[in-house]
Coordinates of C-alpha atoms and ligand atoms in Angstrom, one line a residue:
X220 CA 70.6 93.7 142.7
X221 CA 70.5 97.3 142.1
X222 CA 66.8 98.6 141.4
X223 CA 65.7 97.0 145.1
X224 CA 69.0 98.4 147.1
X225 CA 68.1 101.5 149.3
X226 CA 68.8 104.6 147.3
X227 CA 71.1 106.0 149.6
X228 CA 73.7 102.5 148.4
X229 CA 76.7 103.9 146.2
X230 CA 78.5 101.2 144.1
X231 CA 81.7 101.0 142.7
X232 CA 82.7 98.0 140.3
X233 CA 85.6 96.2 140.1
X234 CA 86.4 95.4 136.5
X235 CA 88.3 91.8 135.8
X236 CA 86.4 90.4 133.4
X237 CA 84.7 87.8 134.9
X238 CA 85.9 87.9 137.9
X239 CA 84.1 91.8 137.5
X240 CA 82.2 92.4 141.1
X241 CA 80.1 95.1 142.7
X242 CA 81.4 97.1 146.3
X243 CA 78.0 97.8 147.5
X244 CA 78.6 101.4 150.1
X245 CA 76.0 102.5 151.8
X246 CA 73.7 102.4 155.9
X247 CA 71.7 99.2 156.7
X248 CA 73.1 97.1 154.2
X249 CA 73.6 93.9 156.7
X250 CA 70.4 93.1 157.5
X251 CA 69.2 94.4 153.9
X252 CA 68.0 91.5 151.9
X253 CA 68.8 93.0 149.2
X254 CA 72.2 93.2 149.4
X255 CA 72.3 89.6 149.0
X256 CA 70.6 89.0 146.0
X257 CA 72.2 87.4 142.7
X258 CA 74.6 85.9 144.4
X259 CA 75.4 82.2 143.7
X260 CA 72.9 80.0 145.3
X261 CA 73.8 76.4 147.1
X262 CA 72.8 74.1 149.9
X263 CA 74.7 76.2 152.6
X264 CA 76.1 79.5 153.1
X265 CA 79.5 79.3 155.5
X266 CA 79.8 83.1 158.3
X267 CA 83.5 83.5 159.1
X268 CA 83.7 85.8 161.9
X269 CA 85.5 86.3 165.6
X270 CA 85.1 86.8 168.9
X271 CA 84.1 90.6 168.7
X272 CA 82.5 91.0 165.5
X273 CA 80.4 87.4 166.1
X274 CA 78.4 88.8 168.9
X275 CA 77.6 92.7 166.9
X276 CA 76.5 91.6 163.7
X277 CA 76.7 87.5 162.8
X278 CA 73.2 87.0 164.5
X279 CA 72.0 89.9 161.4
X280 CA 74.1 88.4 159.0
X281 CA 72.5 85.4 159.8
X282 CA 69.0 85.9 159.8
X283 CA 69.2 88.3 156.2
X284 CA 71.0 85.3 155.0
X285 CA 68.2 82.6 156.1
X286 CA 66.1 84.1 153.2
X287 CA 69.1 83.0 151.3
X288 CA 70.6 80.1 152.1
X289 CA 68.9 76.8 153.3
X290 CA 71.6 76.2 156.4
X291 CA 73.6 79.0 157.2
X292 CA 76.0 77.7 159.2
X293 CA 78.8 80.5 161.2
X294 CA 82.2 79.4 162.6
X295 CA 83.8 82.1 165.2
X296 CA 87.7 82.5 165.5
X297 CA 90.0 84.0 167.4
X298 CA 90.5 88.0 167.1
X299 CA 93.7 89.3 166.3
X300 CA 96.4 89.6 164.2
X301 CA 98.4 86.8 165.9
X302 CA 95.7 84.6 164.9
X303 CA 96.5 84.7 161.0
X304 CA 97.8 81.8 161.0
X305 CA 97.5 78.4 159.9
X306 CA 96.1 76.4 163.1
X307 CA 93.1 79.5 162.8
X308 CA 92.7 78.9 159.4
X309 CA 92.1 74.7 160.2
X310 CA 89.6 75.9 162.1
X311 CA 87.6 77.2 158.6
X312 CA 88.0 74.1 156.8
X313 CA 87.1 71.7 160.2
X314 CA 83.7 73.9 160.5
X315 CA 83.7 73.5 156.6
X316 CA 84.3 69.9 156.5
X317 CA 81.8 69.0 160.0
X318 CA 78.9 70.6 158.2
X319 CA 79.1 68.8 154.7
X320 CA 79.6 71.7 152.5
X321 CA 80.1 70.9 149.1
X322 CA 82.1 73.1 146.7
X323 CA 79.1 75.7 145.8
X324 CA 79.0 76.8 149.4
X325 CA 79.2 80.4 149.7
X326 CA 81.4 81.9 152.5
X327 CA 81.7 85.5 153.8
X328 CA 83.2 87.1 155.6
X329 CA 82.4 89.0 158.2
X330 CA 85.4 91.0 160.4
X331 CA 88.1 93.3 159.7
X332 CA 91.2 92.3 156.8
X333 CA 91.9 89.6 159.5
X334 CA 89.2 87.8 159.1
X335 CA 88.3 88.7 155.5
X336 CA 92.4 87.7 154.6
X337 CA 92.1 84.4 156.4
X338 CA 88.6 83.6 155.2
X339 CA 89.5 84.6 151.2
X340 CA 92.6 82.2 151.4
X341 CA 89.8 79.8 153.5
X342 CA 87.5 79.9 149.8
X343 CA 91.0 79.9 147.6
X344 CA 91.6 76.8 148.5
X345 CA 89.1 74.3 149.9
X346 CA 87.5 71.8 147.2
X347 CA 89.4 74.0 144.9
X348 CA 87.5 77.3 145.0
X349 CA 84.2 78.7 146.6
X350 CA 82.8 81.1 146.4
X351 CA 83.3 83.7 148.7
X352 CA 81.4 87.7 150.2
X353 CA 83.3 90.0 152.4
X354 CA 81.9 91.8 154.8
X355 CA 83.6 94.0 155.9
X356 CA 83.7 95.9 159.7
X357 CA 86.9 98.0 159.8
X358 CA 87.0 100.8 158.0
X359 CA 90.8 100.0 157.0
X360 CA 88.2 96.4 156.0
X361 CA 86.3 98.2 154.3
X362 CA 88.8 101.5 152.0
X363 CA 91.6 98.5 150.9
X364 CA 91.5 94.6 152.3
X365 CA 88.1 93.3 151.1
X366 CA 88.9 94.4 148.0
X367 CA 91.2 93.9 145.1
X368 CA 91.4 89.9 146.0
X369 CA 94.4 89.4 148.1
X370 CA 94.2 86.7 150.7
X371 CA 97.3 85.5 152.9
X372 CA 98.0 84.0 156.3
X373 CA 101.1 85.8 158.0
X374 CA 104.3 83.2 159.0
X375 CA 106.2 84.1 161.7
X376 CA 109.6 85.4 159.4
X377 CA 106.9 87.7 157.6
X378 CA 103.9 88.9 157.0
X379 CA 101.1 87.5 154.5
X380 CA 103.5 85.4 152.9
X381 CA 101.4 82.4 152.6
X382 CA 98.1 83.1 149.7
X383 CA 96.3 83.6 147.3
X384 CA 95.0 86.0 144.7
X385 CA 91.1 85.4 145.3
X386 CA 88.2 87.5 143.4
X387 CA 85.0 87.2 146.3
X388 CA 82.1 87.8 144.4
X389 CA 80.9 91.3 146.0
X390 CA 81.7 93.2 148.7
X391 CA 79.0 95.1 151.3
X392 CA 80.3 97.9 152.4
X393 CA 78.2 99.1 155.7
X394 CA 78.3 102.2 157.2
X395 CA 76.4 101.4 160.2
X396 CA 79.1 98.7 161.5
X397 CA 81.5 101.4 161.9
X398 CA 79.4 103.1 164.7
X399 CA 81.6 100.4 167.5
X400 CA 84.7 100.9 166.1
X401 CA 87.4 101.8 168.6
X402 CA 88.8 104.7 167.7
X403 CA 92.2 103.3 167.5
X404 CA 90.6 101.3 164.2
X405 CA 89.4 104.0 163.3
X406 CA 93.2 105.7 162.3
X407 CA 94.0 102.7 161.7
X408 CA 91.9 102.5 158.7
X409 CA 92.7 106.5 158.2
X410 CA 96.1 105.6 157.3
X411 CA 94.9 103.5 154.4
X412 CA 92.8 106.0 153.0
X413 CA 95.7 109.2 153.5
X414 CA 97.4 105.8 150.9
X415 CA 95.2 107.0 148.5
X416 CA 96.3 110.9 148.0
X417 CA 100.1 110.5 148.0
X418 CA 100.1 107.5 145.5
X419 CA 97.5 108.6 142.9
X420 CA 95.4 111.5 143.9
X421 CA 96.5 114.9 145.4
X422 CA 92.8 116.5 145.0
X423 CA 91.7 113.5 147.0
X424 CA 94.9 114.1 149.6
X425 CA 94.0 117.7 149.7
X426 CA 90.0 116.3 150.6
X427 CA 91.2 114.5 153.0
X428 CA 93.3 117.4 155.0
X429 CA 89.8 119.2 155.3
X430 CA 87.9 116.8 156.4
X431 CA 89.8 114.7 159.2
X432 CA 87.9 116.4 161.9
X433 CA 84.5 114.7 160.0
X434 CA 85.8 111.8 159.8
X435 CA 87.4 110.9 163.1
X436 CA 84.0 112.3 164.5
X437 CA 82.1 109.7 162.2
X438 CA 79.9 111.6 160.1
X439 CA 78.7 109.6 157.6
X440 CA 78.3 111.2 154.0
X441 CA 82.1 112.4 154.9
X442 CA 83.0 108.4 155.7
X443 CA 81.0 107.6 152.7
X444 CA 82.8 110.2 150.1
X445 CA 86.4 108.0 152.1
X446 CA 85.6 104.6 151.2
X447 CA 83.9 105.1 147.7
X448 CA 86.4 107.1 146.3
X449 CA 89.6 104.8 148.0
X450 CA 87.9 102.0 146.3
X451 CA 87.5 103.7 143.2
X452 CA 90.9 104.0 143.2
X453 CA 91.9 100.6 144.3
X454 CA 89.7 99.3 141.6
X455 CA 91.0 100.9 138.7
X456 CA 94.9 99.9 140.2
X457 CA 94.0 96.7 140.8
X458 CA 91.6 96.4 137.1
X459 CA 95.3 97.6 135.5
X460 CA 96.9 95.2 137.5
X461 CA 95.8 92.1 139.3
X462 CA 98.5 90.0 140.3
X463 CA 100.8 92.6 141.0
X464 CA 102.6 92.7 138.3
X465 CA 103.4 96.0 138.6
X466 CA 101.0 99.4 139.0
X467 CA 99.3 97.8 142.0
X468 CA 102.7 97.6 143.3
X469 CA 102.0 101.2 144.3
X470 CA 99.0 99.9 147.4
X471 CA 102.3 99.0 149.3
X472 CA 103.9 102.8 149.9
X473 CA 104.4 102.4 153.8
X474 CA 104.1 98.9 154.1
X475 CA 107.6 98.2 153.4
X476 CA 108.8 99.9 156.7
X477 CA 105.7 99.2 157.6
X478 CA 105.2 94.9 157.9
X479 CA 108.8 95.0 159.5
X480 CA 107.8 96.5 162.9
X481 CA 104.6 94.9 163.3
X482 CA 107.0 91.1 162.2
X483 CA 109.8 92.6 164.3
X484 CA 107.7 93.9 167.2
X485 CA 105.5 90.9 167.0
X486 CA 101.6 90.8 165.5
X487 CA 98.8 92.4 167.5
X488 CA 101.5 94.4 169.0
X489 CA 101.6 97.5 166.6
X490 CA 98.3 97.6 164.5
X491 CA 98.4 97.2 160.8
X492 CA 96.7 100.8 159.9
X493 CA 99.4 102.0 162.2
X494 CA 102.6 100.7 161.1
X495 CA 101.4 101.6 157.8
X496 CA 101.1 105.2 158.5
X497 CA 104.8 105.5 160.8
X498 CA 106.0 103.0 157.2
X499 CA 104.5 106.4 155.2
X500 CA 106.3 109.3 156.9
X501 CA 109.7 106.4 156.7
X502 CA 108.6 106.1 152.6
X503 CA 108.5 109.8 152.5
X504 CA 111.7 110.7 154.1
X505 CA 112.6 107.9 151.7
X506 CA 111.5 109.5 148.8
X507 CA 113.0 113.2 149.7
X508 CA 116.5 112.1 150.4
X509 CA 116.4 110.4 147.0
X510 CA 116.3 114.0 146.2
X511 CA 112.2 113.0 144.6
X512 CA 110.1 115.3 146.9
X513 CA 110.7 118.5 148.8
X514 CA 110.7 118.5 152.9
X515 CA 107.7 120.8 153.2
X516 CA 105.7 117.5 151.6
X517 CA 106.8 114.8 154.6
X518 CA 105.8 117.6 156.6
X519 CA 103.0 118.2 155.3
X520 CA 102.0 114.2 155.1
X521 CA 103.9 113.5 158.6
X522 CA 101.7 116.5 160.2
X523 CA 98.4 114.7 158.9
X524 CA 98.8 111.0 159.2
X525 CA 100.1 112.4 163.7
X526 CA 96.3 114.1 163.5
X527 CA 95.6 110.9 162.1
X528 CA 95.7 109.6 165.6
X529 CA 98.5 107.4 164.2
X530 CA 102.6 107.1 165.0
X531 CA 105.2 109.1 163.2
X532 CA 108.0 107.4 165.2
X533 CA 108.7 104.3 164.6
X534 CA 109.5 101.9 167.5
X535 CA 113.0 100.4 168.0
X536 CA 113.5 97.0 166.7
X537 CA 116.5 95.1 168.7
X538 CA 118.5 97.1 171.3
X539 CA 122.4 96.7 170.2
X540 CA 121.6 96.8 166.1
X541 CA 118.2 98.5 165.3
X542 CA 119.0 98.9 162.1
X543 CA 120.5 95.6 160.6
X544 CA 117.8 94.2 162.3
X545 CA 115.1 96.8 159.9
X546 CA 116.7 95.4 157.2
X547 CA 117.0 92.0 158.0
X548 CA 112.9 91.7 158.3
X549 CA 112.9 93.9 155.0
X550 CA 114.1 91.9 153.3
X551 CA 111.3 88.9 153.4
X552 CA 108.8 91.0 151.6
X553 CA 107.2 90.2 148.7
X554 CA 108.6 93.3 146.5
X555 CA 112.0 91.6 147.3
X556 CA 113.8 90.9 144.2
X557 CA 117.4 88.6 144.4
X558 CA 117.3 89.7 147.9
X559 CA 117.4 93.0 147.1
X560 CA 115.2 95.1 148.8
X561 CA 112.8 97.6 146.8
X562 CA 110.7 100.0 148.2
X563 CA 107.8 102.3 146.6
X564 CA 108.4 105.6 146.7
X565 CA 106.2 109.0 145.9
X566 CA 108.2 109.9 142.8
X567 CA 105.7 112.7 143.0
X568 CA 103.1 114.1 145.2
X569 CA 100.3 111.6 143.6
X570 CA 103.2 110.1 141.9
X571 CA 104.3 106.4 143.2
X572 CA 106.8 104.1 141.5
X573 CA 108.9 100.5 143.1
X574 CA 112.4 101.0 143.5
X575 CA 115.7 99.5 145.1
X576 CA 117.5 102.8 147.4
X577 CA 121.3 102.7 148.2
X578 CA 121.6 100.6 152.0
X579 CA 123.5 103.8 153.2
X580 CA 120.1 106.3 152.5
X581 CA 118.1 103.2 153.5
X582 CA 120.2 103.0 156.7
X583 CA 120.0 107.1 157.0
X584 CA 115.4 107.0 157.2
X585 CA 115.7 104.3 160.4
X586 CA 118.0 106.0 162.6
X587 CA 117.1 109.6 161.8
X588 CA 112.6 108.0 162.4
X589 CA 113.2 105.8 164.9
X590 CA 112.9 106.4 169.2
Ligands
NAD213 P1 92.0 93.0 162.2 O1 90.8 92.8 160.8 O2 91.9 92.9 163.2 O3 90.3 94.2 163.1 C1 90.7 94.7 163.5 C2 90.3 95.2 165.3 O4 89.4 95.4 165.5 C3 89.6 93.4 165.8 O5 89.6 93.5 167.1 C4 87.7 93.2 165.2 O6 87.6 91.5 166.0 C5 87.6 94.4 165.7 N1 86.1 94.6 165.2 C6 86.2 94.5 163.8 N2 85.3 95.2 163.1 C7 84.6 95.6 164.2 C8 83.6 95.9 163.9 N3 82.6 96.8 163.5 N4 83.4 96.9 166.1 C9 83.9 96.6 166.4 N5 85.0 96.0 166.6 C10 85.2 95.3 165.5 O7 91.9 94.7 161.1 P2 91.9 95.6 160.7 O8 92.7 96.7 160.2 O9 90.7 95.6 160.0 O10 92.9 94.6 158.9 C11 94.2 94.1 159.3 C12 94.9 93.7 158.3 O11 93.8 93.5 157.6 C13 95.9 92.7 158.7 O12 95.9 91.2 158.3 C14 96.2 93.4 156.9 O13 97.8 92.9 156.4 C15 95.8 93.2 155.9 N6 94.7 94.0 155.4 C16 95.4 92.9 153.9 C17 94.5 93.7 152.7 C18 94.5 92.7 151.1 O14 94.7 93.6 150.3 N7 93.6 92.0 151.3 C19 95.0 95.0 152.4 C20 95.2 95.7 154.1 C21 95.4 95.3 155.0
LIG214 N1 96.8 96.0 150.1 C1 97.9 96.2 149.3 C2 97.4 95.7 147.4 O1 96.0 95.0 147.9 O2 97.7 95.3 147.2

C-alpha cells in the first residue's frame, strides 16, 4: 500500500498490537486507488454518509471502491448532531440487512465525527463486529474523532453515553475535502487542534499561535502539519491507554463543561468544537483557581480560542439556577465516579490530569464564564 501512495502522503501509525492501523494524510487520497489497497477483502462495502457530504464526495469514494469490492452500497443518513441517535443507527443496520451484507462487509464512514462515531458503533455491533474504515471529512474528525476507536451515539440525558471502543482498520484524511467545509466547522475543528497544546505539547501550541492565520486561510501545508501533529499526539496517548483507564482522559480537556453546554442547549445548537473551545477556557479557569496555572496562561489560551473563531463566553442553561443546571448536567459524564464530577485540569502548561474539584470553585468558574 505504502509504495503506491502519492509522495505527498504523510503516514501516522496507531500502535495497538493486532489492532494497529495507519492514518494517511494528504491531498487527493479519496480518488487514489492506492488509498484502499490491502484492506480486508469482502463481497461488499457499505459507504455511510449524510445528506450534506454524500452529494459532494460519495460518488468519488464509491468509484474508487468499485475496483476493490464487487458490490458497493451507500446509505445516506440525516445530517447533524441531533441525529446521532438509535433511530439513525438503525438506518445503517437496515441497509446492511436489506443488502444481505455478510460478516466480512467493510463499512466506510464518509463524513464528520457524527457519521464516524455512528458508523464505528454500527461496525462494532453488526454481526458482533465487522471491519470499518474512517474517511473523515471535517477538520475535527481528521484530528480527533476518526482516530482511536471511540464510537457512540448520544442519549438525551448525556452525550456519547452509549457506545463501544472499536478500532478502524485505516483512517484516510484527504486534505482536499476541507475546501468545502463551512468556516464555522473549520473553527470547531481548530478547538480540538488547540487542545493538544495545553495538555501535551507546548511547542505545538506555540506553532498553532504562529500559524493560526494560515490555518484559518486553509493553507495546505499548515493544515497538513496541524493534522499530522494532532494525530501523532493522539496516537501516542491512545497507544498507551486505548480504553481510557488513565492517561487517555486528558484528551477530554474542556469536554466536561463542553458536554454540559451541548446537552443543556440541545444537541446541535452549539457545535461540539465550539462547546469544547469554551469548555477549555472554563477548565483553564478552574485550573487557575486550583492554584495550578497562572492567569497569564488562561488569558493566552482564551485569546487563541477567540482568534480561532470560537466562543469564550458560556451560555446560560437555565434562567433560575444556571449553576445548578451545569452541575446537574456535568454529573452525567463518563469521568464521574460515584456521583463526583471529575475534570481534566492543567497541572502546568503542557501537562494535564484528571481530578475532582471543590464545588465552590466550580461554581465560581461557571458564574464567571456565563453571559
Ligand atoms: P459533524 O459530523 O456534524 O460535521 C459537521 C458538519 O459539517 C455537518 O453538517 C457535516 O455534514 C458537514 N460536513 C462534513 N464534512 C464536510 C465537508 N467536507 N464539506 C462540507 N460540509 C461537511 O461534526 P464534527 O465536528 O465533524 O464531529 C463532531 C462529533 O464528533 C460529535 O458528535 C462529537 O461527540 C464527536 N467526537 C468524537 C470523538 C471520538 O473520539 N470518537 C472525538 C471528538 C468528537
Ligand atoms: N476525543 C477523546 C478521545 O478520543 O479520547
